[in-house]
mmCIF file of C-alpha atoms and ligand atoms in Angstrom:
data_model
loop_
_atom_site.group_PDB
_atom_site.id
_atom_site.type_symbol
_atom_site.label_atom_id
_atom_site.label_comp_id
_atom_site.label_asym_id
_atom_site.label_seq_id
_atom_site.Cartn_x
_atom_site.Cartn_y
_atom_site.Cartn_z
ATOM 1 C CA UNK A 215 -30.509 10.451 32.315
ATOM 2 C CA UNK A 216 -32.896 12.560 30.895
ATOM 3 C CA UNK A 217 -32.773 13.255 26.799
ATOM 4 C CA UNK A 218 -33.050 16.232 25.122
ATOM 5 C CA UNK A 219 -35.482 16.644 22.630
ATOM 6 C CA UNK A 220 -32.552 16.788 19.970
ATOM 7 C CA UNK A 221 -31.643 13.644 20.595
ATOM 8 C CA UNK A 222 -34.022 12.036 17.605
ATOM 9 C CA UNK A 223 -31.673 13.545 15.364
ATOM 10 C CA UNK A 224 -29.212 10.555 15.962
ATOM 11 C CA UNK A 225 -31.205 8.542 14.327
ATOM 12 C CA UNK A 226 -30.447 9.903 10.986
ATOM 13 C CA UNK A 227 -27.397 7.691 11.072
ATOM 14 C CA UNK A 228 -27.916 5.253 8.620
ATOM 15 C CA UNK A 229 -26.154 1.409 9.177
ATOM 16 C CA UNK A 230 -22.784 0.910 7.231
ATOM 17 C CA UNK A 231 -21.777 -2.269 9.290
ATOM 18 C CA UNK A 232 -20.086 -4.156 6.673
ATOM 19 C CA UNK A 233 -21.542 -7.771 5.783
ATOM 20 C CA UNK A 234 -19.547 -10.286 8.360
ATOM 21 C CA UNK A 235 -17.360 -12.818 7.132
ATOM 22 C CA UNK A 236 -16.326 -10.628 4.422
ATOM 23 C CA UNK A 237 -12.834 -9.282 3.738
ATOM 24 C CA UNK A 238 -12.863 -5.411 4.013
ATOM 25 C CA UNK A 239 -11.169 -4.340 1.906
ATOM 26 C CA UNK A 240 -10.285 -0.123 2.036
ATOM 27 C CA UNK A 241 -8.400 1.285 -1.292
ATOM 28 C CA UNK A 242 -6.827 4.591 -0.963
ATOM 29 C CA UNK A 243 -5.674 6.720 -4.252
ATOM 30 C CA UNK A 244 -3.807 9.898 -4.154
ATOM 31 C CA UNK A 245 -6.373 12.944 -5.079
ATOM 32 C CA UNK A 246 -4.643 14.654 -8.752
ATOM 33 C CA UNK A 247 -1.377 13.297 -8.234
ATOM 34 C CA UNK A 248 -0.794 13.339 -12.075
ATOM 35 C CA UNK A 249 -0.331 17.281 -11.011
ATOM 36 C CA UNK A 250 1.332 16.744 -7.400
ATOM 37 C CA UNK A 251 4.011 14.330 -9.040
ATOM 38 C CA UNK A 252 4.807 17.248 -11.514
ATOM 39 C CA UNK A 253 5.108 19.900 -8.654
ATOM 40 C CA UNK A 254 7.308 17.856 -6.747
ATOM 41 C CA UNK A 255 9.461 17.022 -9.153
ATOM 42 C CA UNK A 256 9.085 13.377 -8.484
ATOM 43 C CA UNK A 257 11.125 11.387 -10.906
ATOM 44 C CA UNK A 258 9.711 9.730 -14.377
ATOM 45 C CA UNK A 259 8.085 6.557 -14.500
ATOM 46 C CA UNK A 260 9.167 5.781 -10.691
ATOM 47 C CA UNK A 261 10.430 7.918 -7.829
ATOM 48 C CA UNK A 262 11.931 5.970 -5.218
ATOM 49 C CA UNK A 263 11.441 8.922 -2.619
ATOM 50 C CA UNK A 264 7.272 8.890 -2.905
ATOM 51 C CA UNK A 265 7.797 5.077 -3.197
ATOM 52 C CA UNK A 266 9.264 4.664 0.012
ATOM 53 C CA UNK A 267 7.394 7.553 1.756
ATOM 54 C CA UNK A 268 3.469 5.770 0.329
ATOM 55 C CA UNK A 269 5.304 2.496 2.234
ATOM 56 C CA UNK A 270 5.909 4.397 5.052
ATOM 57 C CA UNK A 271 2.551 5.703 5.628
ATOM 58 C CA UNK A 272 1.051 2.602 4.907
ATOM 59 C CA UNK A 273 3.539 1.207 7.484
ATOM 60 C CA UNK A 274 1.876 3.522 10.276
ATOM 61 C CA UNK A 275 -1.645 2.620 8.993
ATOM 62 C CA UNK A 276 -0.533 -1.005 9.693
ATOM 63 C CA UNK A 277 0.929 -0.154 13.165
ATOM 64 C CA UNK A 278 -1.544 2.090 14.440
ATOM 65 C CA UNK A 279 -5.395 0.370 12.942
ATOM 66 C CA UNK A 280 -6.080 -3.028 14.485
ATOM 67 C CA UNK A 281 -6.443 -6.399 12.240
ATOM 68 C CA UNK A 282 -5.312 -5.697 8.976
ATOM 69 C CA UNK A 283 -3.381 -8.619 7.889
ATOM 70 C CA UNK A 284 -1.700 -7.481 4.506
ATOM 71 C CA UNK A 285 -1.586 -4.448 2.465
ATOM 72 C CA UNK A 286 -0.600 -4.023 -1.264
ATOM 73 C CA UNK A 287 0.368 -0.789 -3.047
ATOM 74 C CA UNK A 288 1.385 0.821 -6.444
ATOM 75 C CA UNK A 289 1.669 4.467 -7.888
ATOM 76 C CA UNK A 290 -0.454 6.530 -5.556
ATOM 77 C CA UNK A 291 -2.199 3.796 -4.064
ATOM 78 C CA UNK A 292 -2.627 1.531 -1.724
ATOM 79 C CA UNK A 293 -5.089 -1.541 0.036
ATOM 80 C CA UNK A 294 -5.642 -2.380 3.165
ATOM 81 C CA UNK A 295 -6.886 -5.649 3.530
ATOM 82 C CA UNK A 296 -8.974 -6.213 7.402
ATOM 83 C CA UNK A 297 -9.492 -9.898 8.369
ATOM 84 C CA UNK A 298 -12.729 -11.544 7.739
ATOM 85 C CA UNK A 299 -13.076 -11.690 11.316
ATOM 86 C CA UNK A 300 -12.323 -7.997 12.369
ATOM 87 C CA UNK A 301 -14.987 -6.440 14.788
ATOM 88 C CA UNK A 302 -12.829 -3.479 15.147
ATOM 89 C CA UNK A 303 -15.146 -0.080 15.012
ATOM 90 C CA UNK A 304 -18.532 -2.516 15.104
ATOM 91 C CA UNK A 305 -17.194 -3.160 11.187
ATOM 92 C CA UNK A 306 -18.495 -0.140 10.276
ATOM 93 C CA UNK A 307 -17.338 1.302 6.840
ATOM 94 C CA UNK A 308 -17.102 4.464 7.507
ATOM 95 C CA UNK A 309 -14.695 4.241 11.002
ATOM 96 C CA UNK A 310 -12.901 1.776 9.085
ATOM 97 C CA UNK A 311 -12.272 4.234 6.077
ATOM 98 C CA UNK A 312 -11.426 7.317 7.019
ATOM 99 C CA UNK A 313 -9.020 5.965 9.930
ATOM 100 C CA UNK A 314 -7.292 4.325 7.271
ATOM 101 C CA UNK A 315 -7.400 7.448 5.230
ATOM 102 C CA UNK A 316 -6.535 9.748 8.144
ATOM 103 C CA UNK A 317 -3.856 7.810 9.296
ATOM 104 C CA UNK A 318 -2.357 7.584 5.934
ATOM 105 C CA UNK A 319 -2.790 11.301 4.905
ATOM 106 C CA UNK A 320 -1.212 12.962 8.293
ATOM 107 C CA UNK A 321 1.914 10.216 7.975
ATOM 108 C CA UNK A 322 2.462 10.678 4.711
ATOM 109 C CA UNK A 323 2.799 14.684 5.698
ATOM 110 C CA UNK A 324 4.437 13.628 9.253
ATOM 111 C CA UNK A 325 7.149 11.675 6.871
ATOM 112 C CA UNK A 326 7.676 14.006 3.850
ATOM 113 C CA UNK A 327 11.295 15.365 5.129
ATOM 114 C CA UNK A 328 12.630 11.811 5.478
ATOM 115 C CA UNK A 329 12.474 10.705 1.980
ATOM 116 C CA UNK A 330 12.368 14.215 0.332
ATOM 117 C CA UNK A 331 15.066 16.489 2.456
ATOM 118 C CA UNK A 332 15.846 18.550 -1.100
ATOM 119 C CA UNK A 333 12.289 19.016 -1.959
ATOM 120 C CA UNK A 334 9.295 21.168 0.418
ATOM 121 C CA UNK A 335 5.769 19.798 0.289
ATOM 122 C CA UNK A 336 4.192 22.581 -1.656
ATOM 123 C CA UNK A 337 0.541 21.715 -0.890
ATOM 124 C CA UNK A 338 -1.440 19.415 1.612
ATOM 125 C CA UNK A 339 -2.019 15.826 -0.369
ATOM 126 C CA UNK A 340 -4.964 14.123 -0.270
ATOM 127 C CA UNK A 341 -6.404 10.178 -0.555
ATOM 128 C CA UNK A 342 -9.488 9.635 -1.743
ATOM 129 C CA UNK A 343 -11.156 5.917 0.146
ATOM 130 C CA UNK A 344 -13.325 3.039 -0.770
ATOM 131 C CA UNK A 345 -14.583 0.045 0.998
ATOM 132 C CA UNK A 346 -15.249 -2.935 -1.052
ATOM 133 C CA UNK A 347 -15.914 -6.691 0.228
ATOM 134 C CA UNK A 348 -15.383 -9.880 -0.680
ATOM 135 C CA UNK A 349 -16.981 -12.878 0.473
ATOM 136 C CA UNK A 350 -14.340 -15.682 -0.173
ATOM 137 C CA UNK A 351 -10.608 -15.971 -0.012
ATOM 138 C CA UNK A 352 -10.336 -16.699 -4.456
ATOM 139 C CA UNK A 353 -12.615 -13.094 -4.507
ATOM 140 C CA UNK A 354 -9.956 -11.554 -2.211
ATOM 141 C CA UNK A 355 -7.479 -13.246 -4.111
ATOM 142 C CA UNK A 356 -8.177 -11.841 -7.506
ATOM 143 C CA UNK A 357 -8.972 -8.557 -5.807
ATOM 144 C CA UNK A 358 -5.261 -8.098 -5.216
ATOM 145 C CA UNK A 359 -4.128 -10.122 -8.481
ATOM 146 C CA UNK A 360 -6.561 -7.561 -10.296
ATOM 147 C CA UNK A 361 -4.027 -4.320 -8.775
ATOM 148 C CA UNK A 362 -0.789 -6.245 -9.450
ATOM 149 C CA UNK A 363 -1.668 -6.746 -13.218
ATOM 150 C CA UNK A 364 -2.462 -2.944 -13.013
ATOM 151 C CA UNK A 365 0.821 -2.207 -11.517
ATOM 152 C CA UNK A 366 2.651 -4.037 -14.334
ATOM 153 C CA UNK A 367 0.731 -3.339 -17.114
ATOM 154 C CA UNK A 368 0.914 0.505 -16.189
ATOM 155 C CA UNK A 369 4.734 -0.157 -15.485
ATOM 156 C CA UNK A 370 5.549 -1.707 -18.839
ATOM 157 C CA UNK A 371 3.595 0.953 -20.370
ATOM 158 C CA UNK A 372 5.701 3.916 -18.519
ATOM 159 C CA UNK A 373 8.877 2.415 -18.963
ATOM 160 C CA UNK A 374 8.568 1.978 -22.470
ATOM 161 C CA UNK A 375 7.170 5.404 -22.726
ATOM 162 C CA UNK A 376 9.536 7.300 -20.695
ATOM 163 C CA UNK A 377 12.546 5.682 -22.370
ATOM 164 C CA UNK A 378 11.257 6.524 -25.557
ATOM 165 C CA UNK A 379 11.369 9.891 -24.705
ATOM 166 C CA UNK A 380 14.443 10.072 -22.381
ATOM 167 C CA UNK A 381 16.495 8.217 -24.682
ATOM 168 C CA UNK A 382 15.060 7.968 -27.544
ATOM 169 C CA UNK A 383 14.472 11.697 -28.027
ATOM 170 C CA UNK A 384 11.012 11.218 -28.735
ATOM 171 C CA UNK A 385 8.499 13.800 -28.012
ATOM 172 C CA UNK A 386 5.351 12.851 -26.040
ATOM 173 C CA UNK A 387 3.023 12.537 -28.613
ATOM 174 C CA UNK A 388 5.794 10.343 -30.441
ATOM 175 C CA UNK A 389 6.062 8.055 -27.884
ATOM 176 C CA UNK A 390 2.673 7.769 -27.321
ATOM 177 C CA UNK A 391 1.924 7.328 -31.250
ATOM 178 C CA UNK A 392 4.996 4.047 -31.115
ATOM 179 C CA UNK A 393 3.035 2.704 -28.522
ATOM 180 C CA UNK A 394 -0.041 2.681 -29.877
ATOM 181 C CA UNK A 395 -2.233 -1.168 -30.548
ATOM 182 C CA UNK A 396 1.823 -2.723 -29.281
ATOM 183 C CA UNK A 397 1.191 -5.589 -26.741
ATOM 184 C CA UNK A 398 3.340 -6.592 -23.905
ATOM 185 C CA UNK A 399 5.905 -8.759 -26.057
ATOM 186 C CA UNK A 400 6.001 -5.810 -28.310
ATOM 187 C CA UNK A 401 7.155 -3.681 -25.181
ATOM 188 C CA UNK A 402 9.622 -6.260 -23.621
ATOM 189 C CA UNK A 403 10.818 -6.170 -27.356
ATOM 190 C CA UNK A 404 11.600 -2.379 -27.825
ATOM 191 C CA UNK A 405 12.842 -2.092 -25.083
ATOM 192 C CA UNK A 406 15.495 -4.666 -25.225
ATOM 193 C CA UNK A 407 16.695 -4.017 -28.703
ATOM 194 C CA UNK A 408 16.478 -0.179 -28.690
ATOM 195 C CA UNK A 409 17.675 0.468 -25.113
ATOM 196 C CA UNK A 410 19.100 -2.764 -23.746
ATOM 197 C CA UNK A 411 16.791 -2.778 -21.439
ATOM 198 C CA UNK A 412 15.594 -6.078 -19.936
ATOM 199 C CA UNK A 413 12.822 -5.548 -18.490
ATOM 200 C CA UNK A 414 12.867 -8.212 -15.799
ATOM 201 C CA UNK A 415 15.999 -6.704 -14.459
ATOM 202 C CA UNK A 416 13.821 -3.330 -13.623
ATOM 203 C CA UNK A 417 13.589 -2.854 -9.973
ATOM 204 C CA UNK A 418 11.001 -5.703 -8.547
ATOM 205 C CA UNK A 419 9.137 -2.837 -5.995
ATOM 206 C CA UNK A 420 8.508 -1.242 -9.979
ATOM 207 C CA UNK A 421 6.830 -4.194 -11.223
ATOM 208 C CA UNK A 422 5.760 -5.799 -8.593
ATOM 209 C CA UNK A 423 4.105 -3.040 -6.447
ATOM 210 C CA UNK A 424 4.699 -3.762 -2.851
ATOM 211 C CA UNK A 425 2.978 -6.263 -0.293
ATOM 212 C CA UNK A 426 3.047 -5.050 3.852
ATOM 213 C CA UNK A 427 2.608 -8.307 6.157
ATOM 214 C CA UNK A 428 3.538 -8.885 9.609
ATOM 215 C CA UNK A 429 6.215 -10.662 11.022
ATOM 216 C CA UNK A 430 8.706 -11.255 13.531
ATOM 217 C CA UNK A 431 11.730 -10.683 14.325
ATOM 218 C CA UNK A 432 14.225 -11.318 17.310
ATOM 219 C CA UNK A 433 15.212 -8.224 18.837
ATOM 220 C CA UNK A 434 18.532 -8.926 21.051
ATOM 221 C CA UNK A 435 19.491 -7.115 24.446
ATOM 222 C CA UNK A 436 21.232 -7.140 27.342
ATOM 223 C CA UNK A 437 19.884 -7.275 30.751
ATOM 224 C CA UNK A 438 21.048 -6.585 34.006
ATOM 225 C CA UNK A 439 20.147 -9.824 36.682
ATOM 226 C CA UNK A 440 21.405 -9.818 40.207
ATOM 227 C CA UNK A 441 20.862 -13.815 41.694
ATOM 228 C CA UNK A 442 19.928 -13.728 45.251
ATOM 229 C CA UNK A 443 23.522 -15.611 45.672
ATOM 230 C CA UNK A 444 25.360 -14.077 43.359
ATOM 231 C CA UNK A 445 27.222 -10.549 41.828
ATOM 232 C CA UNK A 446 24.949 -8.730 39.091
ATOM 233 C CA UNK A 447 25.878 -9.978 35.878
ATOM 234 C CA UNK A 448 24.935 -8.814 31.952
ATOM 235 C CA UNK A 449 22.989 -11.502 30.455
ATOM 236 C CA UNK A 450 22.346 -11.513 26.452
ATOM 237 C CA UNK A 451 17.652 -11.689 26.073
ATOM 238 C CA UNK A 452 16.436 -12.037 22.677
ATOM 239 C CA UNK A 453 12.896 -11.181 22.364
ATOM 240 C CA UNK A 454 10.186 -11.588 19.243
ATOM 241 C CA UNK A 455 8.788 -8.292 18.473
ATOM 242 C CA UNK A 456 5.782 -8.345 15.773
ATOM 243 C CA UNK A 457 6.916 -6.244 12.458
ATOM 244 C CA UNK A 458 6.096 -5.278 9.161
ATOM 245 C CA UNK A 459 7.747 -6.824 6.639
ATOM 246 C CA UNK A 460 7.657 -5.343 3.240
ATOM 247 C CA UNK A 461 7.914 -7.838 -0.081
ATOM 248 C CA UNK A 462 8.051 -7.056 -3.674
ATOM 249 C CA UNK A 463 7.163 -10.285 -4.840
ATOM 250 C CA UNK A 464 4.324 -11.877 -7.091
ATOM 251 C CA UNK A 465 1.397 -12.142 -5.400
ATOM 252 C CA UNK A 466 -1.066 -13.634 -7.991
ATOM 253 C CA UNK A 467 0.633 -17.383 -8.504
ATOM 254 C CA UNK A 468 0.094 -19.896 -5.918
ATOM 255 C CA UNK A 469 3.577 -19.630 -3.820
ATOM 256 C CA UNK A 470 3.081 -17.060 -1.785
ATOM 257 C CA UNK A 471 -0.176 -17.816 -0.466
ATOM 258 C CA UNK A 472 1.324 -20.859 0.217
ATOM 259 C CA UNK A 473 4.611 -19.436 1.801
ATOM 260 C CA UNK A 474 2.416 -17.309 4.093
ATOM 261 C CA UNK A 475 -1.110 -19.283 5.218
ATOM 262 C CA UNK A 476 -1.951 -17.072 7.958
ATOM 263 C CA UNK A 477 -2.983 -14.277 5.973
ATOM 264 C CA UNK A 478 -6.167 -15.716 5.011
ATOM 265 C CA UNK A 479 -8.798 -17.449 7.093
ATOM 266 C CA UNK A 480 -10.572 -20.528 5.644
ATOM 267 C CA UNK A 481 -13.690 -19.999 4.001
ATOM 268 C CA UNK A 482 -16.759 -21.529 5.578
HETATM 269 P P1 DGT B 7 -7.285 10.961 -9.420
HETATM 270 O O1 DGT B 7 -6.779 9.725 -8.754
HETATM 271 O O2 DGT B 7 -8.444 10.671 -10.284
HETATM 272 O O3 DGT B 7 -7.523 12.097 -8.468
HETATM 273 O O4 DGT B 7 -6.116 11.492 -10.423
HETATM 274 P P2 DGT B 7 -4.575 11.093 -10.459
HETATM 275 O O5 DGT B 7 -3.866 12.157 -11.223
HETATM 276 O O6 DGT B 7 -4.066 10.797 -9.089
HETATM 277 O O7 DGT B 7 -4.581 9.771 -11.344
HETATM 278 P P3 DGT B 7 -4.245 8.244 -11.033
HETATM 279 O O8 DGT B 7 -4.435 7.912 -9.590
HETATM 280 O O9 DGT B 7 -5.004 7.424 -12.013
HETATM 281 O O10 DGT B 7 -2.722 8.124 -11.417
HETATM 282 C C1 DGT B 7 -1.657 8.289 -10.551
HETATM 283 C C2 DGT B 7 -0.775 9.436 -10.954
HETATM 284 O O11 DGT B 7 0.295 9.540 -10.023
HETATM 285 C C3 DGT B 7 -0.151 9.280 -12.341
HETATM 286 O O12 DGT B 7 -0.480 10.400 -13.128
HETATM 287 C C4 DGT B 7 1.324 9.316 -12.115
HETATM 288 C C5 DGT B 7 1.495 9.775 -10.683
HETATM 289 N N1 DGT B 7 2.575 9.015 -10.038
HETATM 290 C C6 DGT B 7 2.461 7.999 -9.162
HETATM 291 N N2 DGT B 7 3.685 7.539 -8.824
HETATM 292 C C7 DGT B 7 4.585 8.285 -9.505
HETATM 293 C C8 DGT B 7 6.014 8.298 -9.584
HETATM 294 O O13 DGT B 7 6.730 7.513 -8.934
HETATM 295 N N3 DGT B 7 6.583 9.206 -10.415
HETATM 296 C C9 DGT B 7 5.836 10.091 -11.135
HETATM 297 N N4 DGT B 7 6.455 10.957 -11.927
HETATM 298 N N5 DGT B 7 4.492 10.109 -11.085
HETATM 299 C C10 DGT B 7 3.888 9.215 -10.285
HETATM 300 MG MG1 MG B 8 -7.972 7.667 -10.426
HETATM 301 MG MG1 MG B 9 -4.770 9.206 -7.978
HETATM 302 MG MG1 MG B 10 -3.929 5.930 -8.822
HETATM 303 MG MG1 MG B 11 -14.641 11.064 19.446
#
């Protein structure tokens, strides 16, 4: 087939293929959501509703984008983590991105009323994306250590803060001014002995952030069979459908790379 003389113009395109054997790694984070969270009236430090509905969305990025093998999120945002291996879209960045970003922007719309039924999305959301990767599984490993100390750090912080000024009848610039140069301990401390508060008993998906795999589980039906020799009869099938599984567990000590060893291929 003949080609018109426009046709140069593809070649503009510049190369993102992303380097093989690499993790590709693509982090998403909610565009101003300092100022969405306000006009939604989401809930101070953590609102379970936008919780569940960023797991949600993630869920359908999961379900719907081929060969990502785990995803981690906290606050507004969220990592999804391709296998090493992926040749899905040719590797290239920018497929890989904005599918994930696409995918996750039009669920997390698509899912809105099933987490907030009291409260109307007021304005269109949006998730800025990033590709990043890492060449071996202890880079990939720290990677997602790196946004779990973020997610309790920040946590601790806004705990502390919020009770402060909850229940402690602080303004903001009080709480902020007790909070100043104090160190973890110093946190776990005031909030213990002026609230009661432990904070280890805080919710784990709060402190933890939360961690998307796949599993399986059995799914059990019943089937109609009719034997050549015999009257139909009901007969009980179980059947392993692939899942995602959602954790709120530490991800930066050994155990659970250990407890799951098929997220990660071996390094050459
Ligand atoms: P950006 O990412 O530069 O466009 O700006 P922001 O405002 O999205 O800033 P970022 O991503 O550093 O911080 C996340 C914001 O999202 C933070 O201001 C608090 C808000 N946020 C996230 N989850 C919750 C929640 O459960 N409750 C409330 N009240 N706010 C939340
Ligand atoms: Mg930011
Ligand atoms: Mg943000
Ligand atoms: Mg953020
Ligand atoms: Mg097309």
């Amino acid at each position: 087939m003949a080609k018109s003389k426009f046709e140069y113009v593809r070649n503009f395109e510049i190369d993102d293929t992303c380097l093989r054997n690499c993790y590709i790694v693509v982090r998403l984070d909610g565009r101003n959501f300092h100022k969405f969270a306000e006009d939604h009236n989401f809930l101070k430090p953590n609102d379970d509703r936008a919780l569940a509905l960023m797991v949600r969305s993630a869920t359908s990025v999961l379900e719907e984008l081929e060969d990502i093998n785990i995803a981690y999120g906290q606050s507004d945002e969220f990592s999804f983590i391709f296998k090493r291996s992926s040749t899905w879209f040719r590797r290239r960045a920018s497929k890989l991105m904005t599918h994930v970003a696409s995918q996750f922007s039009s669920s997390y719309v698509f899912y809105w009323g099933e987490f907030f039924s009291d409260q109307p999305l007021l304005h269109p959301p949006s998730f800025d994306g990033r590709v990043v990767l890492y060449p071996s599984n202890r880079n990939l490993r720290d990677y997602l250590s790196w946004r779990q100390a973020d997610c309790h750090i920040n946590n601790l912080y806004n705990t502390a803060f919020w009770a402060l000024v909850q229940r402690g009848g602080c303004t903001t610039a009080q709480a902020e001014e007790r909070l100043k140069g104090t160190v973890a301990a110093d946190k776990n401390e005031l909030l213990f002995s002026e609230f009661n508060i432990n904070y280890n008993n805080e919710p784990s998906a709060y402190r933890k952030g939360t961690t998307l795999l796949w599993g399986r589980t059995d799914e059990a039906s019943t089937k109609k069979i009719k034997p050549s020799n015999g009257d139909e009869r009901q007969v009980l099938v179980t059947r392993s459908r692939r899942q995602v599984t959602t954790h709120h567990c530490d991800i930066i000590g050994d155990q659970f790379w250990d407890e799951h060893p098929d997220i990660l291929e071996p390094d050459d």
